[in-house]
mmCIF file of N, CA, C and O in Angstrom:
data_model
loop_
_atom_site.group_PDB
_atom_site.id
_atom_site.type_symbol
_atom_site.label_atom_id
_atom_site.label_comp_id
_atom_site.label_asym_id
_atom_site.label_seq_id
_atom_site.Cartn_x
_atom_site.Cartn_y
_atom_site.Cartn_z
ATOM 1 N N MET A 16 23.287 34.326 89.482
ATOM 2 C CA MET A 16 22.907 32.946 89.721
ATOM 3 C C MET A 16 21.398 32.772 89.515
ATOM 4 O O MET A 16 20.986 31.768 88.948
ATOM 5 N N GLU A 17 20.616 33.757 89.981
ATOM 6 C CA GLU A 17 19.165 33.663 89.781
ATOM 7 C C GLU A 17 18.836 33.576 88.296
ATOM 8 O O GLU A 17 17.991 32.783 87.885
ATOM 9 N N ARG A 18 19.520 34.384 87.503
ATOM 10 C CA ARG A 18 19.268 34.369 86.058
ATOM 11 C C ARG A 18 19.586 32.996 85.472
ATOM 12 O O ARG A 18 18.848 32.487 84.627
ATOM 13 N N ALA A 19 20.678 32.394 85.918
ATOM 14 C CA ALA A 19 21.049 31.062 85.423
ATOM 15 C C ALA A 19 19.958 30.046 85.748
ATOM 16 O O ALA A 19 19.585 29.229 84.902
ATOM 17 N N ILE A 20 19.437 30.093 86.961
ATOM 18 C CA ILE A 20 18.365 29.166 87.355
ATOM 19 C C ILE A 20 17.150 29.357 86.460
ATOM 20 O O ILE A 20 16.607 28.390 85.915
ATOM 21 N N LEU A 21 16.721 30.605 86.300
ATOM 22 C CA LEU A 21 15.526 30.866 85.491
ATOM 23 C C LEU A 21 15.733 30.495 84.030
ATOM 24 O O LEU A 21 14.830 29.950 83.385
ATOM 25 N N GLU A 22 16.932 30.753 83.496
ATOM 26 C CA GLU A 22 17.204 30.397 82.101
ATOM 27 C C GLU A 22 17.223 28.888 81.910
ATOM 28 O O GLU A 22 16.699 28.379 80.917
ATOM 29 N N LEU A 23 17.810 28.167 82.840
ATOM 30 C CA LEU A 23 17.812 26.706 82.738
ATOM 31 C C LEU A 23 16.393 26.153 82.773
ATOM 32 O O LEU A 23 16.048 25.253 81.990
ATOM 33 N N LEU A 24 15.558 26.687 83.659
ATOM 34 C CA LEU A 24 14.167 26.224 83.724
ATOM 35 C C LEU A 24 13.392 26.598 82.465
ATOM 36 O O LEU A 24 12.520 25.843 82.019
ATOM 37 N N GLU A 25 13.710 27.743 81.886
ATOM 38 C CA GLU A 25 13.027 28.189 80.667
ATOM 39 C C GLU A 25 13.255 27.218 79.510
ATOM 40 O O GLU A 25 12.377 27.016 78.678
ATOM 41 N N HIS A 26 14.425 26.595 79.487
ATOM 42 C CA HIS A 26 14.776 25.688 78.393
ATOM 43 C C HIS A 26 14.324 24.254 78.640
ATOM 44 O O HIS A 26 14.650 23.373 77.856
ATOM 45 N N ARG A 27 13.596 24.039 79.706
ATOM 46 C CA ARG A 27 13.094 22.697 80.024
ATOM 47 C C ARG A 27 11.574 22.717 80.024
ATOM 48 O O ARG A 27 10.960 23.767 79.969
ATOM 49 N N GLY A 28 10.983 21.571 80.129
ATOM 50 C CA GLY A 28 9.528 21.470 80.133
ATOM 51 C C GLY A 28 8.928 22.153 81.354
ATOM 52 O O GLY A 28 9.615 22.416 82.339
ATOM 53 N N PRO A 29 7.615 22.438 81.297
ATOM 54 C CA PRO A 29 6.959 23.175 82.375
ATOM 55 C C PRO A 29 7.018 22.488 83.739
ATOM 56 O O PRO A 29 7.007 23.151 84.765
ATOM 57 N N ALA A 30 7.122 21.186 83.761
ATOM 58 C CA ALA A 30 7.171 20.463 85.039
ATOM 59 C C ALA A 30 8.585 20.027 85.401
ATOM 60 O O ALA A 30 8.788 19.354 86.402
ATOM 61 N N ALA A 31 9.571 20.401 84.586
ATOM 62 C CA ALA A 31 10.947 19.958 84.789
ATOM 63 C C ALA A 31 11.576 20.611 86.018
ATOM 64 O O ALA A 31 11.167 21.680 86.452
ATOM 65 N N THR A 32 12.562 19.928 86.551
ATOM 66 C CA THR A 32 13.332 20.459 87.670
ATOM 67 C C THR A 32 14.798 20.514 87.293
ATOM 68 O O THR A 32 15.236 19.856 86.342
ATOM 69 N N ILE A 33 15.534 21.306 88.045
ATOM 70 C CA ILE A 33 16.983 21.333 87.901
ATOM 71 C C ILE A 33 17.603 21.159 89.274
ATOM 72 O O ILE A 33 16.955 21.372 90.299
ATOM 73 N N CYS A 34 18.850 20.805 89.281
ATOM 74 C CA CYS A 34 19.634 20.706 90.503
ATOM 75 C C CYS A 34 20.418 22.007 90.655
ATOM 76 O O CYS A 34 20.794 22.620 89.651
ATOM 77 N N PRO A 35 20.662 22.446 91.874
ATOM 78 C CA PRO A 35 21.505 23.632 92.037
ATOM 79 C C PRO A 35 22.858 23.491 91.336
ATOM 80 O O PRO A 35 23.425 24.474 90.869
ATOM 81 N N SER A 36 23.350 22.258 91.207
ATOM 82 C CA SER A 36 24.632 22.061 90.520
ATOM 83 C C SER A 36 24.548 22.439 89.045
ATOM 84 O O SER A 36 25.547 22.876 88.462
ATOM 85 N N ASP A 37 23.367 22.315 88.447
ATOM 86 C CA ASP A 37 23.197 22.738 87.057
ATOM 87 C C ASP A 37 23.468 24.234 86.924
ATOM 88 O O ASP A 37 24.139 24.686 85.995
ATOM 89 N N ALA A 38 22.942 25.019 87.858
ATOM 90 C CA ALA A 38 23.152 26.466 87.842
ATOM 91 C C ALA A 38 24.608 26.799 88.155
ATOM 92 O O ALA A 38 25.202 27.680 87.518
ATOM 93 N N ALA A 39 25.187 26.100 89.113
ATOM 94 C CA ALA A 39 26.592 26.339 89.460
ATOM 95 C C ALA A 39 27.497 26.073 88.260
ATOM 96 O O ALA A 39 28.398 26.858 87.964
ATOM 97 N N ARG A 40 27.230 24.988 87.565
ATOM 98 C CA ARG A 40 28.032 24.664 86.371
ATOM 99 C C ARG A 40 27.818 25.691 85.266
ATOM 100 O O ARG A 40 28.747 26.003 84.520
ATOM 101 N N ALA A 41 26.587 26.201 85.151
ATOM 102 C CA ALA A 41 26.277 27.159 84.093
ATOM 103 C C ALA A 41 27.029 28.481 84.272
ATOM 104 O O ALA A 41 27.397 29.113 83.282
ATOM 105 N N VAL A 42 27.255 28.893 85.503
ATOM 106 C CA VAL A 42 27.925 30.177 85.718
ATOM 107 C C VAL A 42 29.435 30.035 85.891
ATOM 108 O O VAL A 42 30.163 31.016 85.764
ATOM 109 N N TYR A 43 29.916 28.824 86.154
ATOM 110 C CA TYR A 43 31.346 28.622 86.347
ATOM 111 C C TYR A 43 32.044 28.595 84.999
ATOM 112 O O TYR A 43 31.614 27.918 84.079
ATOM 113 N N SER A 44 33.124 29.338 84.886
ATOM 114 C CA SER A 44 33.792 29.446 83.584
ATOM 115 C C SER A 44 34.958 28.468 83.407
ATOM 116 O O SER A 44 35.495 28.370 82.319
ATOM 117 N N GLY A 45 35.332 27.765 84.446
ATOM 118 C CA GLY A 45 36.441 26.831 84.327
ATOM 119 C C GLY A 45 36.012 25.488 83.781
ATOM 120 O O GLY A 45 34.828 25.225 83.569
ATOM 121 N N ASP A 46 37.007 24.635 83.560
ATOM 122 C CA ASP A 46 36.697 23.293 83.069
ATOM 123 C C ASP A 46 37.060 22.222 84.099
ATOM 124 O O ASP A 46 37.179 21.049 83.784
ATOM 125 N N ASP A 47 37.234 22.646 85.342
ATOM 126 C CA ASP A 47 37.496 21.701 86.419
ATOM 127 C C ASP A 47 36.276 21.642 87.340
ATOM 128 O O ASP A 47 35.186 22.050 86.936
ATOM 129 N N ASP A 48 36.441 21.154 88.553
ATOM 130 C CA ASP A 48 35.286 21.043 89.442
ATOM 131 C C ASP A 48 35.138 22.247 90.379
ATOM 132 O O ASP A 48 34.524 22.157 91.430
ATOM 133 N N GLY A 49 35.644 23.400 89.963
ATOM 134 C CA GLY A 49 35.501 24.628 90.738
ATOM 135 C C GLY A 49 34.061 25.063 90.920
ATOM 136 O O GLY A 49 33.756 25.869 91.806
ATOM 137 N N TRP A 50 33.170 24.543 90.100
ATOM 138 C CA TRP A 50 31.744 24.870 90.230
ATOM 139 C C TRP A 50 31.212 24.438 91.596
ATOM 140 O O TRP A 50 30.235 25.003 92.086
ATOM 141 N N ARG A 51 31.857 23.479 92.224
ATOM 142 C CA ARG A 51 31.387 22.993 93.529
ATOM 143 C C ARG A 51 31.367 24.109 94.576
ATOM 144 O O ARG A 51 30.520 24.104 95.463
ATOM 145 N N ALA A 52 32.279 25.058 94.462
ATOM 146 C CA ALA A 52 32.313 26.195 95.391
ATOM 147 C C ALA A 52 31.095 27.098 95.216
ATOM 148 O O ALA A 52 30.802 27.919 96.087
ATOM 149 N N LEU A 53 30.381 26.933 94.126
ATOM 150 C CA LEU A 53 29.198 27.756 93.848
ATOM 151 C C LEU A 53 27.896 27.077 94.259
ATOM 152 O O LEU A 53 26.811 27.614 94.023
ATOM 153 N N MET A 54 27.987 25.918 94.877
ATOM 154 C CA MET A 54 26.769 25.203 95.272
ATOM 155 C C MET A 54 25.947 25.986 96.303
ATOM 156 O O MET A 54 24.726 26.104 96.162
ATOM 157 N N GLU A 55 26.569 26.486 97.337
ATOM 158 C CA GLU A 55 25.801 27.245 98.328
ATOM 159 C C GLU A 55 25.256 28.543 97.735
ATOM 160 O O GLU A 55 24.093 28.869 97.978
ATOM 161 N N PRO A 56 26.023 29.282 96.928
ATOM 162 C CA PRO A 56 25.415 30.437 96.263
ATOM 163 C C PRO A 56 24.219 30.048 95.381
ATOM 164 O O PRO A 56 23.235 30.788 95.304
ATOM 165 N N ALA A 57 24.275 28.885 94.741
ATOM 166 C CA ALA A 57 23.142 28.436 93.920
ATOM 167 C C ALA A 57 21.934 28.130 94.794
ATOM 168 O O ALA A 57 20.798 28.492 94.461
ATOM 169 N N ARG A 58 22.151 27.478 95.927
ATOM 170 C CA ARG A 58 21.041 27.186 96.845
ATOM 171 C C ARG A 58 20.466 28.494 97.416
ATOM 172 O O ARG A 58 19.252 28.621 97.550
ATOM 173 N N SER A 59 21.337 29.443 97.718
ATOM 174 C CA SER A 59 20.872 30.744 98.226
ATOM 175 C C SER A 59 20.047 31.471 97.174
ATOM 176 O O SER A 59 19.018 32.074 97.488
ATOM 177 N N ALA A 60 20.496 31.412 95.929
ATOM 178 C CA ALA A 60 19.743 32.041 94.839
ATOM 179 C C ALA A 60 18.369 31.395 94.703
ATOM 180 O O ALA A 60 17.364 32.085 94.497
ATOM 181 N N ALA A 61 18.315 30.080 94.834
ATOM 182 C CA ALA A 61 17.026 29.379 94.761
ATOM 183 C C ALA A 61 16.111 29.846 95.890
ATOM 184 O O ALA A 61 14.916 30.068 95.670
ATOM 185 N N ARG A 62 16.655 30.026 97.086
ATOM 186 C CA ARG A 62 15.834 30.503 98.210
ATOM 187 C C ARG A 62 15.304 31.911 97.938
ATOM 188 O O ARG A 62 14.138 32.212 98.247
ATOM 189 N N ARG A 63 16.133 32.758 97.346
ATOM 190 C CA ARG A 63 15.660 34.114 96.999
ATOM 191 C C ARG A 63 14.549 34.052 95.958
ATOM 192 O O ARG A 63 13.576 34.805 96.027
ATOM 193 N N LEU A 64 14.684 33.148 95.000
ATOM 194 C CA LEU A 64 13.643 33.004 93.974
ATOM 195 C C LEU A 64 12.359 32.428 94.556
ATOM 196 O O LEU A 64 11.262 32.761 94.090
ATOM 197 N N VAL A 65 12.467 31.580 95.565
ATOM 198 C CA VAL A 65 11.268 31.095 96.263
ATOM 199 C C VAL A 65 10.570 32.276 96.925
ATOM 200 O O VAL A 65 9.352 32.446 96.805
ATOM 201 N N ALA A 66 11.325 33.110 97.610
ATOM 202 C CA ALA A 66 10.749 34.277 98.290
ATOM 203 C C ALA A 66 10.075 35.225 97.301
ATOM 204 O O ALA A 66 9.068 35.857 97.635
ATOM 205 N N ALA A 67 10.584 35.281 96.076
ATOM 206 C CA ALA A 67 10.007 36.134 95.044
ATOM 207 C C ALA A 67 8.831 35.474 94.333
ATOM 208 O O ALA A 67 8.201 36.083 93.467
ATOM 209 N N GLY A 68 8.548 34.208 94.663
ATOM 210 C CA GLY A 68 7.430 33.507 94.043
ATOM 211 C C GLY A 68 7.732 32.948 92.668
ATOM 212 O O GLY A 68 6.820 32.544 91.948
ATOM 213 N N GLU A 69 8.996 32.890 92.291
ATOM 214 C CA GLU A 69 9.383 32.426 90.954
ATOM 215 C C GLU A 69 9.538 30.906 90.859
ATOM 216 O O GLU A 69 9.246 30.325 89.821
ATOM 217 N N VAL A 70 10.064 30.283 91.914
ATOM 218 C CA VAL A 70 10.351 28.849 91.873
ATOM 219 C C VAL A 70 9.917 28.188 93.173
ATOM 220 O O VAL A 70 9.578 28.867 94.150
ATOM 221 N N GLU A 71 9.961 26.866 93.158
ATOM 222 C CA GLU A 71 9.750 26.060 94.357
ATOM 223 C C GLU A 71 10.974 25.180 94.537
ATOM 224 O O GLU A 71 11.598 24.760 93.565
ATOM 225 N N ILE A 72 11.291 24.902 95.773
ATOM 226 C CA ILE A 72 12.326 23.926 96.098
ATOM 227 C C ILE A 72 11.597 22.642 96.465
ATOM 228 O O ILE A 72 10.640 22.666 97.236
ATOM 229 N N THR A 73 12.054 21.532 95.888
ATOM 230 C CA THR A 73 11.399 20.260 96.150
ATOM 231 C C THR A 73 12.395 19.229 96.671
ATOM 232 O O THR A 73 13.599 19.313 96.415
ATOM 233 N N GLN A 74 11.837 18.278 97.408
ATOM 234 C CA GLN A 74 12.558 17.088 97.823
ATOM 235 C C GLN A 74 11.576 15.941 97.696
ATOM 236 O O GLN A 74 10.433 16.046 98.135
ATOM 237 N N GLY A 75 12.019 14.888 97.046
ATOM 238 C CA GLY A 75 11.129 13.756 96.821
ATOM 239 C C GLY A 75 9.919 14.124 95.974
ATOM 240 O O GLY A 75 8.868 13.509 96.102
ATOM 241 N N GLY A 76 10.066 15.148 95.134
ATOM 242 C CA GLY A 76 8.977 15.571 94.259
ATOM 243 C C GLY A 76 7.947 16.474 94.901
ATOM 244 O O GLY A 76 6.990 16.872 94.250
ATOM 245 N N HIS A 77 8.135 16.813 96.172
ATOM 246 C CA HIS A 77 7.169 17.644 96.884
ATOM 247 C C HIS A 77 7.813 18.960 97.311
ATOM 248 O O HIS A 77 8.971 18.974 97.743
ATOM 249 N N PRO A 78 7.064 20.059 97.213
ATOM 250 C CA PRO A 78 7.617 21.348 97.647
ATOM 251 C C PRO A 78 7.945 21.324 99.143
ATOM 252 O O PRO A 78 7.217 20.717 99.928
ATOM 253 N N VAL A 79 9.044 21.960 99.479
ATOM 254 C CA VAL A 79 9.445 22.095 100.876
ATOM 255 C C VAL A 79 9.794 23.555 101.139
ATOM 256 O O VAL A 79 10.167 24.285 100.223
ATOM 257 N N GLU A 80 9.665 23.947 102.380
ATOM 258 C CA GLU A 80 10.105 25.275 102.773
ATOM 259 C C GLU A 80 11.630 25.316 102.685
ATOM 260 O O GLU A 80 12.295 24.378 103.150
ATOM 261 N N PRO A 81 12.178 26.359 102.113
ATOM 262 C CA PRO A 81 13.634 26.429 101.975
ATOM 263 C C PRO A 81 14.375 26.259 103.305
ATOM 264 O O PRO A 81 15.441 25.649 103.342
ATOM 265 N N THR A 82 13.813 26.747 104.373
ATOM 266 C CA THR A 82 14.472 26.644 105.674
ATOM 267 C C THR A 82 14.453 25.223 106.222
ATOM 268 O O THR A 82 15.229 24.903 107.118
ATOM 269 N N GLU A 83 13.572 24.389 105.683
ATOM 270 C CA GLU A 83 13.452 23.008 106.161
ATOM 271 C C GLU A 83 14.190 22.007 105.287
ATOM 272 O O GLU A 83 14.337 20.841 105.663
ATOM 273 N N ALA A 84 14.645 22.429 104.127
ATOM 274 C CA ALA A 84 15.313 21.517 103.198
ATOM 275 C C ALA A 84 16.678 21.102 103.736
ATOM 276 O O ALA A 84 17.498 21.945 104.087
ATOM 277 N N ARG A 85 16.897 19.814 103.809
ATOM 278 C CA ARG A 85 18.178 19.251 104.223
ATOM 279 C C ARG A 85 18.578 18.228 103.176
ATOM 280 O O ARG A 85 17.783 17.395 102.778
ATOM 281 N N GLY A 86 19.791 18.290 102.739
ATOM 282 C CA GLY A 86 20.256 17.343 101.735
ATOM 283 C C GLY A 86 19.936 17.815 100.327
ATOM 284 O O GLY A 86 19.691 18.996 100.090
ATOM 285 N N PRO A 87 19.927 16.877 99.374
ATOM 286 C CA PRO A 87 19.714 17.225 97.968
ATOM 287 C C PRO A 87 18.347 17.866 97.734
ATOM 288 O O PRO A 87 17.345 17.444 98.313
ATOM 289 N N ILE A 88 18.341 18.889 96.891
ATOM 290 C CA ILE A 88 17.100 19.566 96.522
ATOM 291 C C ILE A 88 17.005 19.651 95.012
ATOM 292 O O ILE A 88 17.995 19.482 94.309
ATOM 293 N N ARG A 89 15.808 19.921 94.539
ATOM 294 C CA ARG A 89 15.550 20.217 93.133
ATOM 295 C C ARG A 89 14.834 21.559 93.097
ATOM 296 O O ARG A 89 14.218 21.976 94.082
ATOM 297 N N ILE A 90 14.893 22.201 91.956
ATOM 298 C CA ILE A 90 14.261 23.513 91.766
ATOM 299 C C ILE A 90 13.329 23.402 90.568
ATOM 300 O O ILE A 90 13.711 22.863 89.523
ATOM 301 N N ARG A 91 12.111 23.914 90.728
ATOM 302 C CA ARG A 91 11.170 23.928 89.601
ATOM 303 C C ARG A 91 10.418 25.262 89.611
ATOM 304 O O ARG A 91 10.407 25.983 90.592
ATOM 305 N N ARG A 92 9.769 25.530 88.482
ATOM 306 C CA ARG A 92 8.944 26.737 88.407
ATOM 307 C C ARG A 92 7.832 26.663 89.453
ATOM 308 O O ARG A 92 7.306 25.587 89.729
ATOM 309 N N ALA A 93 7.483 27.821 89.993
ATOM 310 C CA ALA A 93 6.383 27.867 90.967
ATOM 311 C C ALA A 93 5.094 27.462 90.269
ATOM 312 O O ALA A 93 4.853 27.796 89.119
ATOM 313 N N ARG A 94 4.268 26.741 90.987
ATOM 314 C CA ARG A 94 2.994 26.278 90.428
ATOM 315 C C ARG A 94 1.851 27.025 91.075
ATOM 316 O O ARG A 94 1.880 27.499 92.133
#
């Protein structure tokens, strides 16, 4: 999942963000909505990447601590 997040960000502009659902869809091999079961693993992967200094989790365009994020989040490259 971490690789999917980093690859998706690599293919976007330097300031671009992705949704965890983008990563979930990227790793899910089915053509139904089974990717939804991968949402929490995608959010967990984003938190691990934050800890590694690779990405930031944002809400409302501002970085937030992963432990404080509630509701929809975005993921972007660490600045």
